[in-house]
Amino acid sequence: MAAEAVLAEAGYAGFTIEQVARRAGAGKPTIYRWWSGKPALLIEIYARQPLDLSGTDTGSLEGDLVAALGRLLAFWRDTPAGEAFTALLVEAQHDHAALEMLRAFLAERSFPLAELFDRAARRGELATDFDLAAGLDLVSGYVWARLLTRRLEDDSRSLSSAARLIARGCLRR
Amino acid sequence: MAAEAVLAEAGYAGFTIEQVARRAGAGKPTIYRWWSGKPALLIEIYARQPLDLSGTDTGSLEGDLVAALGRLLAFWRDTPAGEAFTALLVEAQHDHAALEMLRAFLAERSFPLAELFDRAARRGELATDFDLAAGLDLVSGYVWARLLTRRLEDDSRSLSSAARLIARGCLRR
């Protein structure tokens, strides 16, 4: 995919519809016929990368969070997804349409993490007043901060600490 | 301050050294004599805004977190600090020097939040294996995610949920 190649080579700063069109050997109008703009292309690049969070059922919310956080950081580090998501976050800061697409994308992509909390609920682990939105906000905020400060290395001590703190915050006492 | 006015009027997308120089009635070399570039200007704009987290001692970590999160979001919403910090995050994504400055800035600015956890420690609230770095990462990740999705409104229900989850994750059981 031309857009993926441009993003990989030029980073998001060099990621323009013009460059994508040139790489695809097409005109800009052809690109716009299929994608509404940069945010749509970035989301497509992201969606093409394989993120597999299955098989992370470790028997506890804390273990599941360690596994999921580790896979998500590796996914962002080892595939173009990290650069694509960074670029989408950046676009959303100055383009309202990109912000709307980011929000819709987040709502759609939160499913695997929601599933993880759902599993904890089925195990009877969660506090009765557990708030799923807060849980998702904390998990995603944590990984976003790691992405934006370029700390995607497999830092298992930090991941374990963060997972433990979040899990304890969610559990029945 | 010329830089603050440019940021307020043009947003970070229009925030250039050239515009700042023009606004200040100076040449670009004059600006560069005092600031190394956009990140340094953004940090100065941020530092000029008054953030007061004092008097948030509510007697519990959870209460202190609610107060601090609310003040931080309001600070970003109601002063140029939010736009300046957004711009610094964006700059850090394509400029390594900006990333280094962001990291140094974060280390320096985490003090008021660290103080809040320190107060909880003095009250005997914290778990013996509490990890300050994880606590700070979670708090900052949460507020960053709110900033970058433009959810800075005073949404006290969400803030309370997030503060409760973080506080419970830190407390002695």
CSV table of C-alpha atoms in Angstrom, one decimal:
chain,number,residue,atom,x,y,z
A,1,MET,CA,0.0,0.0,0.0
A,2,ALA,CA,1.5,3.3,-1.1
A,3,ALA,CA,0.4,5.3,2.0
A,4,GLU,CA,2.0,2.8,4.3
A,5,ALA,CA,5.3,3.1,2.3
A,6,VAL,CA,5.2,6.9,2.5
A,7,LEU,CA,4.6,6.9,6.2
A,8,ALA,CA,7.3,4.4,6.8
A,9,GLU,CA,9.9,6.3,4.8
A,10,ALA,CA,9.0,9.9,5.5
A,11,GLY,CA,7.3,9.7,8.9
A,12,TYR,CA,4.2,11.7,9.6
A,13,ALA,CA,5.8,15.0,8.9
A,14,GLY,CA,6.3,14.0,5.2
A,15,PHE,CA,3.0,12.2,4.9
A,16,THR,CA,1.0,14.2,2.4
A,17,ILE,CA,-1.8,13.2,0.0
A,18,GLU,CA,0.6,14.4,-2.8
A,19,GLN,CA,3.3,12.0,-1.7
A,20,VAL,CA,0.9,9.2,-1.5
A,21,ALA,CA,-0.5,9.9,-4.9
A,22,ARG,CA,3.0,10.1,-6.4
A,23,ARG,CA,4.0,6.8,-4.8
A,24,ALA,CA,0.8,5.1,-6.1
A,25,GLY,CA,1.5,6.5,-9.6
A,26,ALA,CA,-1.9,8.3,-9.5
A,27,GLY,CA,-3.2,11.8,-9.3
A,28,LYS,CA,-4.5,13.4,-6.0
A,29,PRO,CA,-8.1,13.2,-7.2
A,30,THR,CA,-7.8,9.4,-7.5
A,31,ILE,CA,-6.7,9.2,-3.9
A,32,TYR,CA,-9.5,11.5,-2.8
A,33,ARG,CA,-12.0,9.3,-4.7
A,34,TRP,CA,-11.3,6.5,-2.1
A,35,TRP,CA,-10.2,8.3,1.0
A,36,SER,CA,-11.5,11.6,2.4
A,37,GLY,CA,-8.0,12.7,3.4
A,38,LYS,CA,-5.0,12.0,5.6
A,39,PRO,CA,-7.0,10.8,8.7
A,40,ALA,CA,-8.9,8.2,6.7
A,41,LEU,CA,-5.6,6.9,5.1
A,42,LEU,CA,-4.0,6.7,8.5
A,43,ILE,CA,-6.9,4.7,10.0
A,44,GLU,CA,-6.7,2.3,7.0
A,45,ILE,CA,-2.9,1.9,7.6
A,46,TYR,CA,-3.6,1.2,11.2
A,47,ALA,CA,-6.4,-1.3,10.5
A,48,ARG,CA,-4.2,-3.3,8.1
A,49,GLN,CA,-1.7,-4.1,10.9
A,50,PRO,CA,-2.4,-7.3,12.8
A,51,LEU,CA,-3.1,-6.8,16.4
A,52,ASP,CA,-3.8,-10.0,18.2
A,53,LEU,CA,-4.9,-9.7,21.8
A,54,SER,CA,-6.4,-13.2,21.9
A,55,GLY,CA,-4.9,-15.8,24.1
A,56,THR,CA,-4.1,-13.2,26.8
A,57,ASP,CA,-6.5,-14.8,29.3
A,58,THR,CA,-4.1,-15.3,32.2
A,59,GLY,CA,-6.8,-16.0,34.8
A,60,SER,CA,-6.6,-12.5,36.5
A,61,LEU,CA,-7.2,-8.9,35.5
A,62,GLU,CA,-3.7,-7.9,36.5
A,63,GLY,CA,-2.1,-10.7,34.4
A,64,ASP,CA,-4.4,-9.9,31.5
A,65,LEU,CA,-3.4,-6.2,31.7
A,66,VAL,CA,0.3,-7.0,31.7
A,67,ALA,CA,-0.1,-9.1,28.6
A,68,ALA,CA,-2.4,-6.7,26.7
A,69,LEU,CA,-0.2,-3.6,27.5
A,70,GLY,CA,2.9,-5.5,26.4
A,71,ARG,CA,1.3,-6.6,23.1
A,72,LEU,CA,-0.1,-3.1,22.4
A,73,LEU,CA,3.3,-1.4,22.9
A,74,ALA,CA,5.0,-4.0,20.8
A,75,PHE,CA,2.3,-3.6,18.1
A,76,TRP,CA,3.0,0.2,18.0
A,77,ARG,CA,6.7,-0.3,18.1
A,78,ASP,CA,7.0,-3.1,15.5
A,79,THR,CA,4.4,-2.2,12.9
A,80,PRO,CA,3.5,1.1,11.2
A,81,ALA,CA,0.5,1.3,13.5
A,82,GLY,CA,2.4,3.3,16.1
A,83,GLU,CA,3.4,6.0,13.6
A,84,ALA,CA,-0.1,6.0,12.0
A,85,PHE,CA,-1.7,6.5,15.4
A,86,THR,CA,0.7,9.2,16.4
A,87,ALA,CA,0.0,11.0,13.1
A,88,LEU,CA,-3.8,10.7,13.7
A,89,LEU,CA,-3.4,12.2,17.2
A,90,VAL,CA,-1.4,15.0,15.7
A,91,GLU,CA,-3.9,15.7,12.9
A,92,ALA,CA,-6.7,15.8,15.4
A,93,GLN,CA,-5.1,18.7,17.2
A,94,HIS,CA,-5.6,21.1,14.3
A,95,ASP,CA,-8.4,19.5,12.2
A,96,HIS,CA,-11.8,19.1,13.6
A,97,ALA,CA,-12.8,16.3,11.1
A,98,ALA,CA,-9.7,14.4,12.1
A,99,LEU,CA,-10.8,14.8,15.8
A,100,GLU,CA,-14.2,13.4,15.0
A,101,MET,CA,-12.6,10.4,13.2
A,102,LEU,CA,-10.2,9.9,16.0
A,103,ARG,CA,-13.0,9.7,18.5
A,104,ALA,CA,-15.0,7.3,16.4
A,105,PHE,CA,-11.9,5.2,15.8
A,106,LEU,CA,-11.2,5.0,19.6
A,107,ALA,CA,-14.8,4.0,20.3
A,108,GLU,CA,-14.5,1.2,17.8
A,109,ARG,CA,-11.1,0.0,18.8
A,110,SER,CA,-11.7,0.0,22.5
A,111,PHE,CA,-13.5,-3.4,22.1
A,112,PRO,CA,-10.5,-5.7,22.9
A,113,LEU,CA,-9.7,-3.8,26.1
A,114,ALA,CA,-13.4,-3.7,27.1
A,115,GLU,CA,-13.5,-7.5,26.6
A,116,LEU,CA,-10.6,-7.8,29.0
A,117,PHE,CA,-12.6,-6.0,31.7
A,118,ASP,CA,-15.7,-8.0,30.8
A,119,ARG,CA,-13.7,-11.2,31.5
A,120,ALA,CA,-12.7,-9.8,34.9
A,121,ALA,CA,-16.4,-9.1,35.6
A,122,ARG,CA,-17.3,-12.7,34.7
A,123,ARG,CA,-14.6,-13.9,37.1
A,124,GLY,CA,-16.2,-11.8,39.8
A,125,GLU,CA,-13.0,-9.7,40.2
A,126,LEU,CA,-14.5,-6.2,39.8
A,127,ALA,CA,-15.8,-3.8,42.4
A,128,THR,CA,-19.5,-3.3,42.3
A,129,ASP,CA,-19.1,0.3,41.4
A,130,PHE,CA,-16.4,-0.3,38.7
A,131,ASP,CA,-16.7,2.3,35.9
A,132,LEU,CA,-15.7,0.8,32.6
A,133,ALA,CA,-15.2,4.2,31.0
A,134,ALA,CA,-12.7,5.2,33.7
A,135,GLY,CA,-10.8,1.9,33.3
A,136,LEU,CA,-10.5,2.3,29.5
A,137,ASP,CA,-9.5,6.0,29.9
A,138,LEU,CA,-6.7,5.0,32.3
A,139,VAL,CA,-5.4,2.1,30.2
A,140,SER,CA,-5.4,4.1,27.0
A,141,GLY,CA,-4.0,7.2,28.6
A,142,TYR,CA,-1.1,5.2,30.0
A,143,VAL,CA,-0.2,3.7,26.6
A,144,TRP,CA,-0.7,7.0,24.7
A,145,ALA,CA,1.7,8.7,27.1
A,146,ARG,CA,4.3,5.9,26.4
A,147,LEU,CA,3.7,6.3,22.7
A,148,LEU,CA,4.1,10.1,22.7
A,149,THR,CA,7.2,10.1,24.8
A,150,ARG,CA,8.7,7.3,22.7
A,151,ARG,CA,8.9,4.8,25.5
A,152,LEU,CA,7.6,1.7,23.6
A,153,GLU,CA,10.5,-0.5,24.8
A,154,ASP,CA,9.5,-3.7,26.5
A,155,ASP,CA,9.9,-2.4,30.0
A,156,SER,CA,8.3,-5.2,31.9
A,157,ARG,CA,8.9,-3.7,35.3
A,158,SER,CA,7.0,-0.5,34.5
A,159,LEU,CA,4.3,-2.4,32.7
A,160,SER,CA,3.8,-4.6,35.7
A,161,SER,CA,3.6,-1.7,38.1
A,162,ALA,CA,1.1,0.1,35.9
A,163,ALA,CA,-1.0,-3.0,35.4
A,164,ARG,CA,-1.0,-3.8,39.1
A,165,LEU,CA,-2.1,-0.3,40.0
A,166,ILE,CA,-4.9,-0.3,37.5
A,167,ALA,CA,-6.0,-3.8,38.4
A,168,ARG,CA,-6.1,-3.0,42.2
A,169,GLY,CA,-8.1,0.1,41.4
A,170,CYS,CA,-10.8,-2.1,39.7
A,171,LEU,CA,-11.0,-5.0,42.1
A,172,ARG,CA,-13.4,-5.9,44.8
A,173,ARG,CA,-12.0,-5.2,48.2
B,1,MET,CA,4.4,38.2,25.1
B,2,ALA,CA,4.4,38.0,21.3
B,3,ALA,CA,4.7,34.2,21.3
B,4,GLU,CA,1.6,33.8,23.5
B,5,ALA,CA,-0.4,36.1,21.3
B,6,VAL,CA,0.6,34.2,18.1
B,7,LEU,CA,-0.3,30.9,19.7
B,8,ALA,CA,-3.7,32.2,20.9
B,9,GLU,CA,-4.6,33.7,17.5
B,10,ALA,CA,-3.2,31.2,15.1
B,11,GLY,CA,-3.1,28.0,17.2
B,12,TYR,CA,-0.1,25.7,17.1
B,13,ALA,CA,-0.5,25.1,13.3
B,14,GLY,CA,0.2,28.8,12.7
B,15,PHE,CA,2.8,29.1,15.4
B,16,THR,CA,6.1,29.8,13.7
B,17,ILE,CA,9.3,31.6,14.7
B,18,GLU,CA,8.6,33.9,11.7
B,19,GLN,CA,5.2,34.9,13.0
B,20,VAL,CA,6.5,35.4,16.5
B,21,ALA,CA,9.3,37.6,15.2
B,22,ARG,CA,6.9,39.6,13.1
B,23,ARG,CA,4.5,40.1,16.1
B,24,ALA,CA,7.4,41.2,18.3
B,25,GLY,CA,8.6,43.6,15.6
B,26,ALA,CA,11.9,41.8,15.5
B,27,GLY,CA,13.9,39.7,13.1
B,28,LYS,CA,14.1,35.9,13.4
B,29,PRO,CA,17.7,36.1,14.6
B,30,THR,CA,16.6,38.2,17.6
B,31,ILE,CA,14.2,35.5,18.6
B,32,TYR,CA,16.8,32.8,18.2
B,33,ARG,CA,19.2,34.8,20.4
B,34,TRP,CA,16.9,34.2,23.3
B,35,TRP,CA,15.1,30.9,22.6
B,36,SER,CA,16.5,27.9,20.8
B,37,GLY,CA,13.3,27.3,18.9
B,38,LYS,CA,9.6,26.6,19.1
B,39,PRO,CA,9.8,24.1,21.9
B,40,ALA,CA,11.6,26.6,24.2
B,41,LEU,CA,9.1,29.2,23.4
B,42,LEU,CA,6.2,26.9,24.1
B,43,ILE,CA,7.7,25.9,27.4
B,44,GLU,CA,8.1,29.6,28.3
B,45,ILE,CA,4.5,30.2,27.4
B,46,TYR,CA,3.4,27.3,29.6
B,47,ALA,CA,5.6,28.4,32.5
B,48,ARG,CA,4.1,31.9,32.4
B,49,GLN,CA,0.6,30.6,33.2
B,50,PRO,CA,-0.4,30.4,36.8
B,51,LEU,CA,-1.1,26.8,37.9
B,52,ASP,CA,-2.0,26.7,41.6
B,53,LEU,CA,-2.4,23.2,43.1
B,54,SER,CA,-1.9,24.4,46.6
B,55,GLY,CA,-4.8,24.1,49.0
B,56,THR,CA,-5.9,20.8,47.5
B,57,ASP,CA,-5.2,18.9,50.7
B,58,THR,CA,-8.6,17.3,51.2
B,59,GLY,CA,-7.4,14.7,53.7
B,60,SER,CA,-7.4,11.7,51.3
B,61,LEU,CA,-5.6,10.7,48.2
B,62,GLU,CA,-8.8,10.3,46.3
B,63,GLY,CA,-10.1,13.7,47.3
B,64,ASP,CA,-6.7,15.3,46.5
B,65,LEU,CA,-6.7,13.6,43.0
B,66,VAL,CA,-10.2,14.8,42.2
B,67,ALA,CA,-9.1,18.4,43.1
B,68,ALA,CA,-5.8,18.2,41.3
B,69,LEU,CA,-7.3,16.6,38.1
B,70,GLY,CA,-10.0,19.2,38.0
B,71,ARG,CA,-7.6,22.1,38.4
B,72,LEU,CA,-5.2,20.8,35.8
B,73,LEU,CA,-7.9,20.4,33.2
B,74,ALA,CA,-9.3,23.8,33.9
B,75,PHE,CA,-5.7,25.2,33.7
B,76,TRP,CA,-5.3,23.7,30.2
B,77,ARG,CA,-8.8,24.8,29.2
B,78,ASP,CA,-8.7,28.4,30.5
B,79,THR,CA,-5.2,29.5,29.8
B,80,PRO,CA,-2.8,29.2,26.8
B,81,ALA,CA,-1.1,26.4,28.7
B,82,GLY,CA,-3.3,23.7,27.1
B,83,GLU,CA,-2.5,24.8,23.5
B,84,ALA,CA,1.2,25.3,24.4
B,85,PHE,CA,1.4,21.8,25.9
B,86,THR,CA,-0.5,20.2,22.9
B,87,ALA,CA,2.0,22.0,20.6
B,88,LEU,CA,5.0,20.7,22.5
B,89,LEU,CA,3.6,17.1,22.3
B,90,VAL,CA,3.1,17.5,18.6
B,91,GLU,CA,6.6,19.0,18.1
B,92,ALA,CA,8.1,16.1,20.0
B,93,GLN,CA,6.7,13.6,17.5
B,94,HIS,CA,9.0,14.8,14.7
B,95,ASP,CA,11.8,16.6,16.3
B,96,HIS,CA,14.2,14.8,18.6
B,97,ALA,CA,15.4,18.0,20.4
B,98,ALA,CA,11.7,18.8,21.2
B,99,LEU,CA,11.3,15.2,22.6
B,100,GLU,CA,14.3,15.7,24.9
B,101,MET,CA,12.9,19.0,26.0
B,102,LEU,CA,9.4,17.5,26.6
B,103,ARG,CA,11.0,14.8,28.8
B,104,ALA,CA,13.0,17.2,30.8
B,105,PHE,CA,9.9,19.5,31.2
B,106,LEU,CA,7.8,16.5,32.3
B,107,ALA,CA,10.3,15.5,34.9
B,108,GLU,CA,10.5,19.0,36.3
B,109,ARG,CA,6.7,19.6,36.2
B,110,SER,CA,5.7,16.3,37.9
B,111,PHE,CA,6.6,17.8,41.2
B,112,PRO,CA,3.1,19.0,42.3
B,113,LEU,CA,1.6,15.6,41.6
B,114,ALA,CA,4.5,13.8,43.3
B,115,GLU,CA,3.8,16.0,46.3
B,116,LEU,CA,0.3,14.8,46.3
B,117,PHE,CA,1.4,11.1,46.5
B,118,ASP,CA,4.0,12.1,49.1
B,119,ARG,CA,1.2,13.6,51.3
B,120,ALA,CA,-0.7,10.3,50.9
B,121,ALA,CA,2.4,8.4,52.0
B,122,ARG,CA,2.7,10.6,55.1
B,123,ARG,CA,-0.9,9.8,55.9
B,124,GLY,CA,-0.1,6.1,55.7
B,125,GLU,CA,-2.5,5.6,52.9
B,126,LEU,CA,-0.2,4.0,50.3
B,127,ALA,CA,0.5,0.3,49.7
B,128,THR,CA,4.0,-0.7,50.8
B,129,ASP,CA,4.9,-1.6,47.2
B,130,PHE,CA,3.4,1.6,45.8
B,131,ASP,CA,5.4,2.7,42.7
B,132,LEU,CA,5.4,6.5,42.3
B,133,ALA,CA,6.5,6.3,38.7
B,134,ALA,CA,3.4,4.2,37.8
B,135,GLY,CA,1.1,6.5,39.8
B,136,LEU,CA,2.5,9.6,37.9
B,137,ASP,CA,2.3,7.8,34.6
B,138,LEU,CA,-1.3,7.0,35.1
B,139,VAL,CA,-2.4,10.4,36.2
B,140,SER,CA,-0.5,12.1,33.4
B,141,GLY,CA,-1.7,9.6,30.8
B,142,TYR,CA,-5.3,10.2,31.9
B,143,VAL,CA,-5.1,14.0,31.6
B,144,TRP,CA,-3.1,13.9,28.3
B,145,ALA,CA,-5.8,11.7,26.7
B,146,ARG,CA,-8.4,14.2,27.8
B,147,LEU,CA,-6.3,17.1,26.4
B,148,LEU,CA,-5.7,15.3,23.0
B,149,THR,CA,-9.3,14.3,22.6
B,150,ARG,CA,-10.4,17.8,23.6
B,151,ARG,CA,-12.4,16.7,26.6
B,152,LEU,CA,-11.3,19.4,29.0
B,153,GLU,CA,-14.8,20.2,30.2
B,154,ASP,CA,-15.5,20.0,33.9
B,155,ASP,CA,-16.9,16.5,33.8
B,156,SER,CA,-16.9,15.8,37.6
B,157,ARG,CA,-18.4,12.4,37.3
B,158,SER,CA,-15.7,11.1,35.0
B,159,LEU,CA,-13.0,12.8,37.1
B,160,SER,CA,-14.3,11.3,40.3
B,161,SER,CA,-14.4,7.8,38.7
B,162,ALA,CA,-10.8,8.1,37.4
B,163,ALA,CA,-9.6,9.5,40.7
B,164,ARG,CA,-11.3,6.7,42.7
B,165,LEU,CA,-9.8,4.1,40.4
B,166,ILE,CA,-6.3,5.5,40.7
B,167,ALA,CA,-6.5,6.1,44.5
B,168,ARG,CA,-7.8,2.6,45.1
B,169,GLY,CA,-4.9,1.2,43.1
B,170,CYS,CA,-2.4,3.0,45.3
B,171,LEU,CA,-3.9,2.4,48.8
B,172,ARG,CA,-3.0,-0.1,51.4
B,173,ARG,CA,-5.5,-3.0,51.4
